[in-house]
C-alpha positions as protocol buffer text, in pm:
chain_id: "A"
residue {
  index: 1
  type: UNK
  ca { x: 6549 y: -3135 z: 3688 }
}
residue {
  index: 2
  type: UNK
  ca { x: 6696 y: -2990 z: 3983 }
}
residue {
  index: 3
  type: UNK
  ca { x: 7051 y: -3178 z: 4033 }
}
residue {
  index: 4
  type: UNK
  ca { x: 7370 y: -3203 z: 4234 }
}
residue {
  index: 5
  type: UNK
  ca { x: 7772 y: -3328 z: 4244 }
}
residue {
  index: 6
  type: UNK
  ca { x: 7848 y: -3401 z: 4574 }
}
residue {
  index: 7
  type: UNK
  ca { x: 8183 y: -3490 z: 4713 }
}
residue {
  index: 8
  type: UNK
  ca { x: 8267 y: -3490 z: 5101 }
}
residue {
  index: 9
  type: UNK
  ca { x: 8621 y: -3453 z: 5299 }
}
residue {
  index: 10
  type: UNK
  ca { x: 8599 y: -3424 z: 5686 }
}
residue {
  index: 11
  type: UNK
  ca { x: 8966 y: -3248 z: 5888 }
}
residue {
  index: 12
  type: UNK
  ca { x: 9188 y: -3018 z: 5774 }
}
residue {
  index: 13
  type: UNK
  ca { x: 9442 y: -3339 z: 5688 }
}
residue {
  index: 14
  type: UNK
  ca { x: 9228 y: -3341 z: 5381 }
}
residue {
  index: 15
  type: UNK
  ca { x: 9323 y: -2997 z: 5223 }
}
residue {
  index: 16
  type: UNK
  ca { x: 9614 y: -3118 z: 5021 }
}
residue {
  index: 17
  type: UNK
  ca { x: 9388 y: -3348 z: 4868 }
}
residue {
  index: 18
  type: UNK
  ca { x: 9102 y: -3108 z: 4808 }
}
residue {
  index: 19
  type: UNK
  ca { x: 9261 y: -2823 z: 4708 }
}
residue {
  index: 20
  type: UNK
  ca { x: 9354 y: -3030 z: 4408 }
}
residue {
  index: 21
  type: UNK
  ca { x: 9076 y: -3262 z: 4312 }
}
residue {
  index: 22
  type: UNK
  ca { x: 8791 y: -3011 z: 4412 }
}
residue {
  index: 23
  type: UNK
  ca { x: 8830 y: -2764 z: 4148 }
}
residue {
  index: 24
  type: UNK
  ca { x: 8788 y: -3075 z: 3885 }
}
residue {
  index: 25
  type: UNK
  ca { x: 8421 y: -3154 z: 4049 }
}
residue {
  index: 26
  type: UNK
  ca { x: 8324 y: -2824 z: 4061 }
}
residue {
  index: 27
  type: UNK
  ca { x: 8428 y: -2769 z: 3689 }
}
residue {
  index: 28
  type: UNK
  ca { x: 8249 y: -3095 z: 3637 }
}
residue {
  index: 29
  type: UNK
  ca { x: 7940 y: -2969 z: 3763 }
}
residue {
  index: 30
  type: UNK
  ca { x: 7969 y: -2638 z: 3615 }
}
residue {
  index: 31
  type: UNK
  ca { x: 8010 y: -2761 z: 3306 }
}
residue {
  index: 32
  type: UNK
  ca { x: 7688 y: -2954 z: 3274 }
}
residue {
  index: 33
  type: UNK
  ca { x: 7514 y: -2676 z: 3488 }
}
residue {
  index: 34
  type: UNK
  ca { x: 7475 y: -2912 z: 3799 }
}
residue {
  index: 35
  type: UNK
  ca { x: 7502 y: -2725 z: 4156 }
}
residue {
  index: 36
  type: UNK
  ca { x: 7819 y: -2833 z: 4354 }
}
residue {
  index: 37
  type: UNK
  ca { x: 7778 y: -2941 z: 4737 }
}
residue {
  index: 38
  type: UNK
  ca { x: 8099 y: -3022 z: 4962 }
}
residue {
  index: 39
  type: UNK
  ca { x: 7972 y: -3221 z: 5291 }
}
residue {
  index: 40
  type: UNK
  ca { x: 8219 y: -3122 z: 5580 }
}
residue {
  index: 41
  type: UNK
  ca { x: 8088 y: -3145 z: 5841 }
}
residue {
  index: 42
  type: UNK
  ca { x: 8073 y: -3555 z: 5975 }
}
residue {
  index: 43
  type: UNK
  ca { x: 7770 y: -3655 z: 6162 }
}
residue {
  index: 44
  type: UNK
  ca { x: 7853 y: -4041 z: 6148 }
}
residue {
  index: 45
  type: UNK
  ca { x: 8110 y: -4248 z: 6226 }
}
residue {
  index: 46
  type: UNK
  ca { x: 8231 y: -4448 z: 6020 }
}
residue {
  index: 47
  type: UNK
  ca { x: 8299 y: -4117 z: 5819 }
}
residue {
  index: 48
  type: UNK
  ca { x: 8201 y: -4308 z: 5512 }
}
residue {
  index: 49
  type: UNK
  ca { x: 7844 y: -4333 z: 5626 }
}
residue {
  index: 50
  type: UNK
  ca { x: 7803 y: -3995 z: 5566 }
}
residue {
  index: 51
  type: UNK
  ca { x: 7715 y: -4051 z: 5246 }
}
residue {
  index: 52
  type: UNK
  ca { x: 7354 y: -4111 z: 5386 }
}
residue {
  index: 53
  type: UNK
  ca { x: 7327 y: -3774 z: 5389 }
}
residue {
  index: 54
  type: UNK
  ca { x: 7274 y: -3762 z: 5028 }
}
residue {
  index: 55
  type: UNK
  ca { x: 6866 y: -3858 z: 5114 }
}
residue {
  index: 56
  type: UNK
  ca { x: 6837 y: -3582 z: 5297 }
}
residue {
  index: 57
  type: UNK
  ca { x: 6960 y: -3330 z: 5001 }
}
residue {
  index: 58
  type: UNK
  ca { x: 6730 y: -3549 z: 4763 }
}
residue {
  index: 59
  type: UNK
  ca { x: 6468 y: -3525 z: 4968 }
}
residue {
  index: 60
  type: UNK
  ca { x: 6492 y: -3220 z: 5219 }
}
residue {
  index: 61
  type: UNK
  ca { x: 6647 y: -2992 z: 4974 }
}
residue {
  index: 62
  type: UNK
  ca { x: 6448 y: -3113 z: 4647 }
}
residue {
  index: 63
  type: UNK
  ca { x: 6680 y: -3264 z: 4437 }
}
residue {
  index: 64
  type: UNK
  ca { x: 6560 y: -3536 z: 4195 }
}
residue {
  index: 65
  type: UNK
  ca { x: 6930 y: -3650 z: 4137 }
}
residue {
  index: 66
  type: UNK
  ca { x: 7273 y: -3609 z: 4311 }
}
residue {
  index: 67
  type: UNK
  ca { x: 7612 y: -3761 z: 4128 }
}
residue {
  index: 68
  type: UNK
  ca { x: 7853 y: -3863 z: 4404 }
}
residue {
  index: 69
  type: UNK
  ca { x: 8199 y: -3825 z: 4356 }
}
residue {
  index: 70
  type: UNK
  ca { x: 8487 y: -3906 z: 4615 }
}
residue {
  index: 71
  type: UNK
  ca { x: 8702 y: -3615 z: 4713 }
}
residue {
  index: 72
  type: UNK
  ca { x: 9045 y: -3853 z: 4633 }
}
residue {
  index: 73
  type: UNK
  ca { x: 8879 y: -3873 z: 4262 }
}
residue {
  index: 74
  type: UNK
  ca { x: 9007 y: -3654 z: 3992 }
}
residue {
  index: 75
  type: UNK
  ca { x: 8825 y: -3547 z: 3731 }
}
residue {
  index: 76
  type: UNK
  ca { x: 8960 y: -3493 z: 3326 }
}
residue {
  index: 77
  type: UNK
  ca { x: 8833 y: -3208 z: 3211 }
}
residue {
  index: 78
  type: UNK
  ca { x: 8690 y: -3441 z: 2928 }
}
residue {
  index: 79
  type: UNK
  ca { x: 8449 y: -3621 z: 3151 }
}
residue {
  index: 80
  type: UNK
  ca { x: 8087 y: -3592 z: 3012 }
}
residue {
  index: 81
  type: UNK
  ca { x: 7770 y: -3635 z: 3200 }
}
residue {
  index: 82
  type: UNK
  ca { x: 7751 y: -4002 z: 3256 }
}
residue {
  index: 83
  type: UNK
  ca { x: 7463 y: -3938 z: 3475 }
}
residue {
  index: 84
  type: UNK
  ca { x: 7244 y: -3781 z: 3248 }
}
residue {
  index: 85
  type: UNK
  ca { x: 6841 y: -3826 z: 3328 }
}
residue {
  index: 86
  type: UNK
  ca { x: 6757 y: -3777 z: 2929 }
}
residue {
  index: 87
  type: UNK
  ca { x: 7013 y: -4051 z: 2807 }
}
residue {
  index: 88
  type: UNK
  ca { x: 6794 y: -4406 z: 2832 }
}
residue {
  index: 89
  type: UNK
  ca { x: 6888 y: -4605 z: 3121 }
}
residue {
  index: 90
  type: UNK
  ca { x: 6979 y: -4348 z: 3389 }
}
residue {
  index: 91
  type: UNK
  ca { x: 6623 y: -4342 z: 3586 }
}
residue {
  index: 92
  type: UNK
  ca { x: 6807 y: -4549 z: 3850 }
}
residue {
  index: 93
  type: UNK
  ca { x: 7132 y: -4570 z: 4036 }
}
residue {
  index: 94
  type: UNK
  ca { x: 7436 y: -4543 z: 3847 }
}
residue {
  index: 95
  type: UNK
  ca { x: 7793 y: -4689 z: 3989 }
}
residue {
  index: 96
  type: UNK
  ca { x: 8073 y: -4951 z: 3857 }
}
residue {
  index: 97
  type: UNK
  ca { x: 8016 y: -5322 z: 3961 }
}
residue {
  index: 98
  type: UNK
  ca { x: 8331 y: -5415 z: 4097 }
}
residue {
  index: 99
  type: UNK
  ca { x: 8180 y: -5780 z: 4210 }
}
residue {
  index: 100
  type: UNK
  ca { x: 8331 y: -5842 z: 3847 }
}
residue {
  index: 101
  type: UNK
  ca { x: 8664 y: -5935 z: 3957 }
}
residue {
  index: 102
  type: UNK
  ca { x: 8622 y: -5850 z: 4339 }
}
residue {
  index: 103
  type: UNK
  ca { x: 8389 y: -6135 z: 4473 }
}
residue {
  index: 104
  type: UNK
  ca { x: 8223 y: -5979 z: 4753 }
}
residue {
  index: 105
  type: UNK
  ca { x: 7899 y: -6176 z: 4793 }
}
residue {
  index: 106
  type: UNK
  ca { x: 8005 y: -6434 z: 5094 }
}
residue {
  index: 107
  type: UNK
  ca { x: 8085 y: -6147 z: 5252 }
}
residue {
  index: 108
  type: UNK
  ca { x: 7795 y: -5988 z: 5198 }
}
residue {
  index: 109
  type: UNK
  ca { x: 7564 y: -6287 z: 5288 }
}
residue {
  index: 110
  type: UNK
  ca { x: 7659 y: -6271 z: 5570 }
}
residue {
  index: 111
  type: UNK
  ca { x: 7675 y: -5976 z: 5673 }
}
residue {
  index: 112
  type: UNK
  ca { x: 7262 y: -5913 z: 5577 }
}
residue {
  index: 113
  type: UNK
  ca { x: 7217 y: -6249 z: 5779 }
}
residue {
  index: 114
  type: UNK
  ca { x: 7366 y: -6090 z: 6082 }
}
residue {
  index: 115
  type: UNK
  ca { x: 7076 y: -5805 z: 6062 }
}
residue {
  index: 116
  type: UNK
  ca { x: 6812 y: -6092 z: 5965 }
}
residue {
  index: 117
  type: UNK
  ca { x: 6798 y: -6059 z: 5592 }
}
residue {
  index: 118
  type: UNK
  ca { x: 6825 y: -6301 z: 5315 }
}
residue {
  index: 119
  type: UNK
  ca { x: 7004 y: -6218 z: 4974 }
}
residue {
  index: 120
  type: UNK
  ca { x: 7106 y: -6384 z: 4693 }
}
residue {
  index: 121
  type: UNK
  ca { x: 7399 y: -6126 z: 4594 }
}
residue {
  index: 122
  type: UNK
  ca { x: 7448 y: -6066 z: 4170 }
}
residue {
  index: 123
  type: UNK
  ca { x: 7641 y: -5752 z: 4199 }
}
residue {
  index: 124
  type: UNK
  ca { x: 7870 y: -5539 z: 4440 }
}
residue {
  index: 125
  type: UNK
  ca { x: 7912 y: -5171 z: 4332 }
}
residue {
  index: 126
  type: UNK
  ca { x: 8215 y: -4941 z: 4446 }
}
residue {
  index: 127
  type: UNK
  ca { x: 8003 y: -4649 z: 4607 }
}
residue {
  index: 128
  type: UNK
  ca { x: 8353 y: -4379 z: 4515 }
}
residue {
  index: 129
  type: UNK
  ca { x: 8137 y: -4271 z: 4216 }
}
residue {
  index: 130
  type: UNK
  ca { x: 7798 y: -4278 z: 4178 }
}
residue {
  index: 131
  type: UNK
  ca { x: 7432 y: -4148 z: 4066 }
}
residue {
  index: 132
  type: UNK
  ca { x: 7106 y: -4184 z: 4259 }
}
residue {
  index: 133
  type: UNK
  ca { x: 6785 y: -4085 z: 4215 }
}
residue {
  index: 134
  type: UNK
  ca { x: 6539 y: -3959 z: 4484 }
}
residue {
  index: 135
  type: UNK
  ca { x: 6288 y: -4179 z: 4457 }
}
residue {
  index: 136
  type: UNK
  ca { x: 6567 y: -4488 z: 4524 }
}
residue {
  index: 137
  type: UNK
  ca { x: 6666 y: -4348 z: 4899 }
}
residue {
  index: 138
  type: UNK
  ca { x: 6612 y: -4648 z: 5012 }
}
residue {
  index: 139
  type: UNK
  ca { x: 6940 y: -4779 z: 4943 }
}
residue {
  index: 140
  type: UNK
  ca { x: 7105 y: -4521 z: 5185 }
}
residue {
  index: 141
  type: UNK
  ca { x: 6882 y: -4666 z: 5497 }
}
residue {
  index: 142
  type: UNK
  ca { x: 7148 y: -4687 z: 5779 }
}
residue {
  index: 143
  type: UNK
  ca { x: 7175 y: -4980 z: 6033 }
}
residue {
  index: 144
  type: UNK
  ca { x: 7033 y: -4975 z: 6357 }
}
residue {
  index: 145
  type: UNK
  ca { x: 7186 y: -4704 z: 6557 }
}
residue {
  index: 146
  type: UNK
  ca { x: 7450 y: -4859 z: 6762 }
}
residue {
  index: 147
  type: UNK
  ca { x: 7537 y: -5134 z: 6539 }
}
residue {
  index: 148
  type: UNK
  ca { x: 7729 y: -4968 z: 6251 }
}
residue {
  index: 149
  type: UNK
  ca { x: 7912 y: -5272 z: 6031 }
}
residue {
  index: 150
  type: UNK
  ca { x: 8262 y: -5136 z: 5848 }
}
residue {
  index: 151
  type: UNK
  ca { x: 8299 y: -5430 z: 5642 }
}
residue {
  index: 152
  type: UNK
  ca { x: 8404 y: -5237 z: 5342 }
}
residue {
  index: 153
  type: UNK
  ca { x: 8227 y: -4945 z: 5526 }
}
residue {
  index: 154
  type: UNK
  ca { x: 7935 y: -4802 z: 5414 }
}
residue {
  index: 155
  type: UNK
  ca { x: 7977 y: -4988 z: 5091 }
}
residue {
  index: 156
  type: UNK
  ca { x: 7884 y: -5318 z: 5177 }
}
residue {
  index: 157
  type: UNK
  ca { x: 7604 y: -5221 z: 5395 }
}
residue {
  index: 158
  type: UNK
  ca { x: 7447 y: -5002 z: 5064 }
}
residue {
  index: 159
  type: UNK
  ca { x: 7508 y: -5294 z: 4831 }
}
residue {
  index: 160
  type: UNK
  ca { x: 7268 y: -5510 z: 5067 }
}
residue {
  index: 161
  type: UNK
  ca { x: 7062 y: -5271 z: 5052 }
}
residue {
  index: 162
  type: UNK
  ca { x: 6962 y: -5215 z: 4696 }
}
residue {
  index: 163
  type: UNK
  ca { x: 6920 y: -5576 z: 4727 }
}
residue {
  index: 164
  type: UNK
  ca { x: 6657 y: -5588 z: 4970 }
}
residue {
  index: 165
  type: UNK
  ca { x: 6512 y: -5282 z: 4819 }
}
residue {
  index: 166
  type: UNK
  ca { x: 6570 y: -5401 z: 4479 }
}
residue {
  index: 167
  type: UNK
  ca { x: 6668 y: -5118 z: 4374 }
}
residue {
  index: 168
  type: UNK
  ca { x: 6714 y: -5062 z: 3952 }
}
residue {
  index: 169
  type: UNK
  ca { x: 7026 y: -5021 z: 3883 }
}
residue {
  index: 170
  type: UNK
  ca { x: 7292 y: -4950 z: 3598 }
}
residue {
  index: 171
  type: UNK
  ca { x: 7677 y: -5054 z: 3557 }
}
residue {
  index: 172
  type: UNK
  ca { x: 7886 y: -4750 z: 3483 }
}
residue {
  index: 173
  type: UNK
  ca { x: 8219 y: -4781 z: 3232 }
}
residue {
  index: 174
  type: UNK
  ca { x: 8494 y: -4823 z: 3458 }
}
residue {
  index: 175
  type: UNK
  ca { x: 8658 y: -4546 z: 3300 }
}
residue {
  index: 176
  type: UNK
  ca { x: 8449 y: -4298 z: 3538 }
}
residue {
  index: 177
  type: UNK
  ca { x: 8591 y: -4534 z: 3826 }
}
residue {
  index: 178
  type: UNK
  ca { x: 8960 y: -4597 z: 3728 }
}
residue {
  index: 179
  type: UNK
  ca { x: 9118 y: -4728 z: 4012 }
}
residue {
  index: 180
  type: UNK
  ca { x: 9440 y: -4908 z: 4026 }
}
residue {
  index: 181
  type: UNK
  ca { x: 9281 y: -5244 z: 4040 }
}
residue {
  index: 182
  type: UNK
  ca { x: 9058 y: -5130 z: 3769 }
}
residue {
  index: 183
  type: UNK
  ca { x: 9322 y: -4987 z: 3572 }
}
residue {
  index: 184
  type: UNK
  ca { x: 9500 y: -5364 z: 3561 }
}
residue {
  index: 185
  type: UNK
  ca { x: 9159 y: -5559 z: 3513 }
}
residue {
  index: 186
  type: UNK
  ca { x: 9055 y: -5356 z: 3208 }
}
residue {
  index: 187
  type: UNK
  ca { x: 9401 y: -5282 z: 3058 }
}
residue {
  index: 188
  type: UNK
  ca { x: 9312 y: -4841 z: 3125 }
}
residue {
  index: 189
  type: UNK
  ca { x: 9596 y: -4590 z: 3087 }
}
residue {
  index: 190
  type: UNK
  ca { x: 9456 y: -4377 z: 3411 }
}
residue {
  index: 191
  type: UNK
  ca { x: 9582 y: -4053 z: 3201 }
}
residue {
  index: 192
  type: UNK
  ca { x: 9409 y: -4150 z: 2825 }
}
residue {
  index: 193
  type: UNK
  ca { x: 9127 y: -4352 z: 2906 }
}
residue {
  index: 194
  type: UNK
  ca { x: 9037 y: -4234 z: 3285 }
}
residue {
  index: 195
  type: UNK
  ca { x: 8778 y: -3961 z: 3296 }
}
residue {
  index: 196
  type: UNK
  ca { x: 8758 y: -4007 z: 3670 }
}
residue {
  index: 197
  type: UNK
  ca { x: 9052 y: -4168 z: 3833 }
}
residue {
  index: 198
  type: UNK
  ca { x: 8986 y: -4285 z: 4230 }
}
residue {
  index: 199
  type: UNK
  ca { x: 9248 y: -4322 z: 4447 }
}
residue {
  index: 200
  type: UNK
  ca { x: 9085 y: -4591 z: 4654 }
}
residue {
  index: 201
  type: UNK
  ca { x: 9221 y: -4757 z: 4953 }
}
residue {
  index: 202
  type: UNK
  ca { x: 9523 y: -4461 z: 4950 }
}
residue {
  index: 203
  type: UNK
  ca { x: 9438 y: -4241 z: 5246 }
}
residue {
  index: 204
  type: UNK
  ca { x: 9684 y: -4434 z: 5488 }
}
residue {
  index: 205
  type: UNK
  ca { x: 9942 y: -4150 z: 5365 }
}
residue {
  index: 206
  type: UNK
  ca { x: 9785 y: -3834 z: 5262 }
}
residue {
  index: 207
  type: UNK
  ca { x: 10086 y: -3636 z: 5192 }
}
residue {
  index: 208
  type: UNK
  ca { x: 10213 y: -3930 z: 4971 }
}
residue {
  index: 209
  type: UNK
  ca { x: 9860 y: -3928 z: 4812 }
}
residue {
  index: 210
  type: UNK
  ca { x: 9813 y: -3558 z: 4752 }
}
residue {
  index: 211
  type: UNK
  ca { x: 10193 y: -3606 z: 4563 }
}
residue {
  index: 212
  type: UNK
  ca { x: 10053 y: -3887 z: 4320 }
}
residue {
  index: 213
  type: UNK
  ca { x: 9722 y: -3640 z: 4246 }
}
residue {
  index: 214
  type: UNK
  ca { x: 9961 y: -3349 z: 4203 }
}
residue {
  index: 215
  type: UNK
  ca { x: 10181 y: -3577 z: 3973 }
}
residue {
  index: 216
  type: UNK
  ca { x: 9818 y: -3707 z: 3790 }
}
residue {
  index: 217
  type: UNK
  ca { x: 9676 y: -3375 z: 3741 }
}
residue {
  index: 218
  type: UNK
  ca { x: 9989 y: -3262 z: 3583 }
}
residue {
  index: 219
  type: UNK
  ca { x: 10036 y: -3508 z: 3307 }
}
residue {
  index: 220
  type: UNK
  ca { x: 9608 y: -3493 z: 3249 }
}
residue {
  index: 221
  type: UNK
  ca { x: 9682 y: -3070 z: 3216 }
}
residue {
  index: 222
  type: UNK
  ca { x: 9979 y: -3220 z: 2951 }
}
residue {
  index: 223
  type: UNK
  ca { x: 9757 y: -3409 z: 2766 }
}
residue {
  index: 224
  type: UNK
  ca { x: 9473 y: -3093 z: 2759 }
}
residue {
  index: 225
  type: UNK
  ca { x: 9269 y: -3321 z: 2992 }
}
């Protein structure tokens, strides 16, 4: 099965960040002979709608399966494949339900209202990490040009749609999704139990960031992670 990691980072701002969390992917991927693709280049705006472009390497480029991984994610070196098409119940998408202990759903009622669709939301997955299959494109449609919602981004507007689309889908462990918030909900030590921890919502300060990743990537390098 033909299969990719993708991450994205768009500006040069971005390098410090990279340069320190890409290598991880790309071992990632190497490791569990995956190919590696870094999107750089934006083509929509919100930048996080980007990840759309993920149909078009599923479908224009042949791949039956790309594994999505933010570029402010880094990666132990003891991650496994948690994505894997021969382990049962990864023919669908793959990403951490964070509607859990982050209610989302009023929000995202009406938000699908706005656009004329009816849900009954049961789930809202963090989109940071994540595994989709090509026949499940669908759930990267994109509004109607012109009327691009950011609530929570792209995020929000995904999660509707693998509800209209009804899309099959499996939770992932939050320990491939460790975010702070995560980290407190589920009682993680980011450096033991993290095999992929995402610095969400921590881009206001990129220098600031790139010093916790630095710091993070040091102590996982102490513990042979």
């Amino acid at each position: 099965m033909k299969r990719a990691v993708v991450t994205m980072a768009f500006g040069t701002e971005w390098d410090k960040v990279l340069a320190l969390t890409q290598p991880r992917i790309e071992d990632f991927a190497k490791r569990n002979e995956i190919d590696f693709i870094l999107i750089n280049r934006s083509v929509m705006d919100p930048k996080d709608y980007n990840k759309s472009l993920l149909a078009n390497i599923l479908v224009g480029r042949g791949y039956e399966q790309c594994i999505y991984i933010d570029c402010d994610c880094l990666v132990a070196k003891d991650c496994d494949d948690f994505a894997n098409p021969k382990e049962q119940g990864n023919d669908g998408f793959i990403a951490f339900d964070e509607g859990d202990f982050l209610d989302r759903k009023e929000g995202m009622k009406k938000l699908a209202a706005q656009y004329g669709g009816t849900i009954t939301p049961t789930y809202y997955f963090n989109f940071g990490v994540f595994a989709i299959r090509r026949k499940h494109v669908g759930l990267l449609s994109l509004p109607p040009l012109g009327t691009v919602p950011n609530h929570f981004g792209m995020q929000t507007w995904a999660n509707i749609q693998a509800h209209l689309w009804d899309i099959p889908l499996s939770g992932l462990d939050p320990a491939y999704n460790c975010m702070t918030s995560v980290e407190d909900q589920y009682g993680l030590d980011r450096h033991k139990d993290a095999y992929i921890i995402h610095y969400a919502g921590q881009s206001g300060d990129l220098d600031k960031l790139a010093a916790t990743i630095a710091a993070d990537d040091a102590k996982l390098k102490e513990l042979g992670r």
